[in-house]
């Protein structure tokens, strides 16, 4: 069964309720994949994610993309450019998420590749991200897009009595 392709575009203020709903769903379903705590984030209002859209950031490189099938948000990813002058050439990929029913259909790849292209257009030179070490499919996606592991933070997340390591990955955009 081939699903219709998803349209990837920057999120707008009007999209924040859909973004928050997707985020809350993913945080509760996959606590080991995110550093944010589901219960804490669930108490937030959609407008509290406005800064993720990069509104008012003239230099670019600070945005959140969504992958849509019709009016349903199927996935999202963010990029946050460092604000300090000395490190403003670096962006951080954050909050990659794809609904379970849409996984394996190229949505994650489309989101990541669009993020890389937008980061290049904004003049970013390096992208970084962290990923839970045991998430083999996410690690494979990032590596296939050119990211390399540069370190591991052991016991980066504690969920109850269980710890999860985080891999630190980077992609040099100036090639």
PDB file of C-alpha atoms in Angstrom:
ATOM      1  CA  UNK A   1       0.000   0.000   0.000  1.00  0.00           C
ATOM      2  CA  UNK A   2       1.459   3.312  -1.047  1.00  0.00           C
ATOM      3  CA  UNK A   3       0.455   6.331   0.983  1.00  0.00           C
ATOM      4  CA  UNK A   4       0.039   9.757  -0.524  1.00  0.00           C
ATOM      5  CA  UNK A   5       3.159  11.891  -0.164  1.00  0.00           C
ATOM      6  CA  UNK A   6       3.277  14.374   2.659  1.00  0.00           C
ATOM      7  CA  UNK A   7       3.665  18.093   1.996  1.00  0.00           C
ATOM      8  CA  UNK A   8       6.546  19.528   4.029  1.00  0.00           C
ATOM      9  CA  UNK A   9       6.325  23.208   4.926  1.00  0.00           C
ATOM     10  CA  UNK A  10       7.255  25.607   7.735  1.00  0.00           C
ATOM     11  CA  UNK A  11       4.740  25.685  10.557  1.00  0.00           C
ATOM     12  CA  UNK A  12       2.792  28.876  11.170  1.00  0.00           C
ATOM     13  CA  UNK A  13       1.112  30.272  14.266  1.00  0.00           C
ATOM     14  CA  UNK A  14      -2.157  28.679  13.102  1.00  0.00           C
ATOM     15  CA  UNK A  15      -0.427  25.253  13.130  1.00  0.00           C
ATOM     16  CA  UNK A  16       0.614  25.413  16.794  1.00  0.00           C
ATOM     17  CA  UNK A  17      -2.413  23.470  18.163  1.00  0.00           C
ATOM     18  CA  UNK A  18      -1.712  20.588  15.733  1.00  0.00           C
ATOM     19  CA  UNK A  19       1.999  20.726  16.589  1.00  0.00           C
ATOM     20  CA  UNK A  20       1.302  20.596  20.318  1.00  0.00           C
ATOM     21  CA  UNK A  21      -1.107  17.670  19.884  1.00  0.00           C
ATOM     22  CA  UNK A  22       1.487  15.711  17.879  1.00  0.00           C
ATOM     23  CA  UNK A  23       4.239  16.597  20.348  1.00  0.00           C
ATOM     24  CA  UNK A  24       2.172  15.560  23.373  1.00  0.00           C
ATOM     25  CA  UNK A  25       1.286  12.261  21.690  1.00  0.00           C
ATOM     26  CA  UNK A  26       4.921  11.478  20.840  1.00  0.00           C
ATOM     27  CA  UNK A  27       6.283  12.501  24.262  1.00  0.00           C
ATOM     28  CA  UNK A  28       3.849  10.169  26.026  1.00  0.00           C
ATOM     29  CA  UNK A  29       4.392   7.294  23.576  1.00  0.00           C
ATOM     30  CA  UNK A  30       8.201   7.540  23.418  1.00  0.00           C
ATOM     31  CA  UNK A  31       9.589   9.117  26.607  1.00  0.00           C
ATOM     32  CA  UNK A  32      13.058   7.682  25.904  1.00  0.00           C
ATOM     33  CA  UNK A  33      13.293   9.588  22.615  1.00  0.00           C
ATOM     34  CA  UNK A  34      12.924  13.111  24.004  1.00  0.00           C
ATOM     35  CA  UNK A  35      14.592  15.100  26.756  1.00  0.00           C
ATOM     36  CA  UNK A  36      11.327  16.921  27.462  1.00  0.00           C
ATOM     37  CA  UNK A  37       9.004  15.434  30.059  1.00  0.00           C
ATOM     38  CA  UNK A  38       5.526  14.539  28.746  1.00  0.00           C
ATOM     39  CA  UNK A  39       3.614  15.554  31.881  1.00  0.00           C
ATOM     40  CA  UNK A  40       5.337  18.951  32.055  1.00  0.00           C
ATOM     41  CA  UNK A  41       4.861  19.673  28.361  1.00  0.00           C
ATOM     42  CA  UNK A  42       1.190  18.604  28.448  1.00  0.00           C
ATOM     43  CA  UNK A  43       0.453  21.553  30.767  1.00  0.00           C
ATOM     44  CA  UNK A  44       1.738  24.063  28.204  1.00  0.00           C
ATOM     45  CA  UNK A  45      -0.467  26.036  25.852  1.00  0.00           C
ATOM     46  CA  UNK A  46       0.171  25.816  22.081  1.00  0.00           C
ATOM     47  CA  UNK A  47       1.296  29.473  22.037  1.00  0.00           C
ATOM     48  CA  UNK A  48       4.232  28.547  24.280  1.00  0.00           C
ATOM     49  CA  UNK A  49       5.866  26.923  21.225  1.00  0.00           C
ATOM     50  CA  UNK A  50       5.804  30.164  19.211  1.00  0.00           C
ATOM     51  CA  UNK A  51       9.571  30.714  19.624  1.00  0.00           C
ATOM     52  CA  UNK A  52      10.202  27.451  17.757  1.00  0.00           C
ATOM     53  CA  UNK A  53       8.826  29.042  14.591  1.00  0.00           C
ATOM     54  CA  UNK A  54      11.656  31.567  14.452  1.00  0.00           C
ATOM     55  CA  UNK A  55       9.285  34.533  14.164  1.00  0.00           C
ATOM     56  CA  UNK A  56      11.345  37.695  14.408  1.00  0.00           C
ATOM     57  CA  UNK A  57      14.701  35.918  13.971  1.00  0.00           C
ATOM     58  CA  UNK A  58      16.013  37.855  10.967  1.00  0.00           C
ATOM     59  CA  UNK A  59      19.133  35.745  10.495  1.00  0.00           C
ATOM     60  CA  UNK A  60      17.133  32.608   9.629  1.00  0.00           C
ATOM     61  CA  UNK A  61      18.061  29.061  10.553  1.00  0.00           C
ATOM     62  CA  UNK A  62      15.469  28.883  13.329  1.00  0.00           C
ATOM     63  CA  UNK A  63      12.292  27.094  12.216  1.00  0.00           C
ATOM     64  CA  UNK A  64       9.946  24.161  12.640  1.00  0.00           C
ATOM     65  CA  UNK A  65       8.742  22.142   9.665  1.00  0.00           C
ATOM     66  CA  UNK A  66       5.661  19.982   9.472  1.00  0.00           C
ATOM     67  CA  UNK A  67       4.767  17.127   7.147  1.00  0.00           C
ATOM     68  CA  UNK A  68       1.071  17.235   6.259  1.00  0.00           C
ATOM     69  CA  UNK A  69      -1.336  14.834   4.608  1.00  0.00           C
ATOM     70  CA  UNK A  70      -4.319  17.001   3.956  1.00  0.00           C
ATOM     71  CA  UNK A  71      -5.112  18.714   7.242  1.00  0.00           C
ATOM     72  CA  UNK A  72      -3.337  16.119   9.429  1.00  0.00           C
ATOM     73  CA  UNK A  73       0.136  16.818  10.779  1.00  0.00           C
ATOM     74  CA  UNK A  74       2.030  13.551  10.282  1.00  0.00           C
ATOM     75  CA  UNK A  75       5.452  14.643  11.508  1.00  0.00           C
ATOM     76  CA  UNK A  76       7.586  17.592  12.538  1.00  0.00           C
ATOM     77  CA  UNK A  77      11.195  18.648  13.019  1.00  0.00           C
ATOM     78  CA  UNK A  78      12.854  21.794  14.303  1.00  0.00           C
ATOM     79  CA  UNK A  79      16.094  23.646  13.764  1.00  0.00           C
ATOM     80  CA  UNK A  80      17.379  26.150  16.295  1.00  0.00           C
ATOM     81  CA  UNK A  81      20.230  28.428  15.307  1.00  0.00           C
ATOM     82  CA  UNK A  82      22.601  29.465  18.070  1.00  0.00           C
ATOM     83  CA  UNK A  83      22.036  33.126  18.976  1.00  0.00           C
ATOM     84  CA  UNK A  84      25.548  34.006  20.199  1.00  0.00           C
ATOM     85  CA  UNK A  85      27.739  35.534  17.493  1.00  0.00           C
ATOM     86  CA  UNK A  86      30.662  33.135  17.931  1.00  0.00           C
ATOM     87  CA  UNK A  87      28.487  30.054  17.444  1.00  0.00           C
ATOM     88  CA  UNK A  88      25.758  31.436  15.174  1.00  0.00           C
ATOM     89  CA  UNK A  89      27.020  29.236  12.345  1.00  0.00           C
ATOM     90  CA  UNK A  90      25.656  26.181  14.234  1.00  0.00           C
ATOM     91  CA  UNK A  91      22.099  24.895  14.206  1.00  0.00           C
ATOM     92  CA  UNK A  92      20.581  22.143  16.318  1.00  0.00           C
ATOM     93  CA  UNK A  93      18.053  19.690  14.910  1.00  0.00           C
ATOM     94  CA  UNK A  94      15.381  19.121  17.558  1.00  0.00           C
ATOM     95  CA  UNK A  95      12.115  17.323  18.056  1.00  0.00           C
ATOM     96  CA  UNK A  96      12.051  14.923  15.085  1.00  0.00           C
ATOM     97  CA  UNK A  97       8.780  13.028  15.272  1.00  0.00           C
ATOM     98  CA  UNK A  98       6.616  11.021  12.898  1.00  0.00           C
ATOM     99  CA  UNK A  99       3.236   9.484  13.724  1.00  0.00           C
ATOM    100  CA  UNK A 100       3.427   5.688  14.055  1.00  0.00           C
ATOM    101  CA  UNK A 101       1.015   5.099  11.166  1.00  0.00           C
ATOM    102  CA  UNK A 102       3.240   7.166   8.856  1.00  0.00           C
ATOM    103  CA  UNK A 103       6.602   5.604   9.681  1.00  0.00           C
ATOM    104  CA  UNK A 104       8.523   3.861   6.932  1.00  0.00           C
ATOM    105  CA  UNK A 105       6.893   6.061   4.286  1.00  0.00           C
ATOM    106  CA  UNK A 106       9.709   8.582   3.783  1.00  0.00           C
ATOM    107  CA  UNK A 107       8.266  11.325   5.976  1.00  0.00           C
ATOM    108  CA  UNK A 108      11.222  11.410   8.363  1.00  0.00           C
ATOM    109  CA  UNK A 109      13.639  11.557   5.432  1.00  0.00           C
ATOM    110  CA  UNK A 110      11.641  14.356   3.759  1.00  0.00           C
ATOM    111  CA  UNK A 111      11.599  16.353   6.992  1.00  0.00           C
ATOM    112  CA  UNK A 112      15.333  15.858   7.577  1.00  0.00           C
ATOM    113  CA  UNK A 113      16.370  16.627   3.993  1.00  0.00           C
ATOM    114  CA  UNK A 114      14.205  19.766   3.943  1.00  0.00           C
ATOM    115  CA  UNK A 115      15.770  20.840   7.252  1.00  0.00           C
ATOM    116  CA  UNK A 116      19.265  20.378   5.828  1.00  0.00           C
ATOM    117  CA  UNK A 117      18.362  22.369   2.706  1.00  0.00           C
ATOM    118  CA  UNK A 118      16.792  25.189   4.755  1.00  0.00           C
ATOM    119  CA  UNK A 119      19.807  25.282   7.083  1.00  0.00           C
ATOM    120  CA  UNK A 120      22.140  25.637   4.104  1.00  0.00           C
ATOM    121  CA  UNK A 121      19.978  28.440   2.652  1.00  0.00           C
ATOM    122  CA  UNK A 122      20.176  30.231   6.009  1.00  0.00           C
ATOM    123  CA  UNK A 123      23.986  30.057   5.929  1.00  0.00           C
ATOM    124  CA  UNK A 124      24.391  27.520   8.719  1.00  0.00           C
ATOM    125  CA  UNK A 125      27.669  25.614   8.509  1.00  0.00           C
ATOM    126  CA  UNK A 126      27.081  22.806  11.009  1.00  0.00           C
ATOM    127  CA  UNK A 127      24.014  20.923  12.214  1.00  0.00           C
ATOM    128  CA  UNK A 128      24.017  18.898  15.417  1.00  0.00           C
ATOM    129  CA  UNK A 129      21.504  16.591  17.012  1.00  0.00           C
ATOM    130  CA  UNK A 130      21.171  14.019  19.752  1.00  0.00           C
ATOM    131  CA  UNK A 131      19.445  10.674  19.393  1.00  0.00           C
ATOM    132  CA  UNK A 132      18.779   7.899  21.865  1.00  0.00           C
ATOM    133  CA  UNK A 133      21.497   5.303  21.320  1.00  0.00           C
ATOM    134  CA  UNK A 134      19.074   2.377  21.033  1.00  0.00           C
ATOM    135  CA  UNK A 135      16.982   4.005  18.285  1.00  0.00           C
ATOM    136  CA  UNK A 136      18.607   2.155  15.379  1.00  0.00           C
ATOM    137  CA  UNK A 137      16.199   3.371  12.686  1.00  0.00           C
ATOM    138  CA  UNK A 138      16.704   7.035  13.619  1.00  0.00           C
ATOM    139  CA  UNK A 139      20.495   6.612  13.802  1.00  0.00           C
ATOM    140  CA  UNK A 140      20.453   4.953  10.362  1.00  0.00           C
ATOM    141  CA  UNK A 141      18.368   7.794   8.916  1.00  0.00           C
ATOM    142  CA  UNK A 142      20.724  10.443  10.279  1.00  0.00           C
ATOM    143  CA  UNK A 143      23.826   8.579   9.106  1.00  0.00           C
ATOM    144  CA  UNK A 144      22.356   8.097   5.623  1.00  0.00           C
ATOM    145  CA  UNK A 145      21.902  11.889   5.454  1.00  0.00           C
ATOM    146  CA  UNK A 146      25.569  12.474   6.312  1.00  0.00           C
ATOM    147  CA  UNK A 147      25.501  12.910  10.102  1.00  0.00           C
ATOM    148  CA  UNK A 148      28.332  11.297  12.062  1.00  0.00           C
ATOM    149  CA  UNK A 149      28.506  10.327  15.721  1.00  0.00           C
ATOM    150  CA  UNK A 150      31.067  12.430  17.587  1.00  0.00           C
ATOM    151  CA  UNK A 151      30.316  11.302  21.125  1.00  0.00           C
ATOM    152  CA  UNK A 152      28.042   9.517  23.542  1.00  0.00           C
ATOM    153  CA  UNK A 153      26.587  10.840  26.757  1.00  0.00           C
ATOM    154  CA  UNK A 154      26.049   7.780  28.934  1.00  0.00           C
ATOM    155  CA  UNK A 155      22.952   7.822  31.136  1.00  0.00           C
ATOM    156  CA  UNK A 156      21.757  11.039  29.483  1.00  0.00           C
ATOM    157  CA  UNK A 157      18.108  10.368  30.311  1.00  0.00           C
ATOM    158  CA  UNK A 158      16.652   8.850  33.438  1.00  0.00           C
ATOM    159  CA  UNK A 159      13.119   7.524  33.212  1.00  0.00           C
ATOM    160  CA  UNK A 160      12.222   5.952  36.514  1.00  0.00           C
ATOM    161  CA  UNK A 161      15.049   3.552  37.314  1.00  0.00           C
ATOM    162  CA  UNK A 162      16.123   3.148  33.672  1.00  0.00           C
ATOM    163  CA  UNK A 163      18.830   5.182  31.934  1.00  0.00           C
ATOM    164  CA  UNK A 164      19.285   5.848  28.221  1.00  0.00           C
ATOM    165  CA  UNK A 165      22.447   6.969  26.441  1.00  0.00           C
ATOM    166  CA  UNK A 166      22.340   9.763  23.865  1.00  0.00           C
ATOM    167  CA  UNK A 167      24.517   9.861  20.759  1.00  0.00           C
ATOM    168  CA  UNK A 168      25.753  13.279  19.674  1.00  0.00           C
ATOM    169  CA  UNK A 169      25.838  13.646  15.894  1.00  0.00           C
ATOM    170  CA  UNK A 170      26.963  16.407  13.552  1.00  0.00           C
ATOM    171  CA  UNK A 171      26.771  17.246   9.866  1.00  0.00           C
ATOM    172  CA  UNK A 172      29.145  19.702   8.221  1.00  0.00           C
ATOM    173  CA  UNK A 173      27.181  21.691   5.639  1.00  0.00           C
ATOM    174  CA  UNK A 174      30.177  23.463   4.080  1.00  0.00           C
ATOM    175  CA  UNK A 175      31.309  20.895   1.558  1.00  0.00           C
TER     176      UNK A 175
END
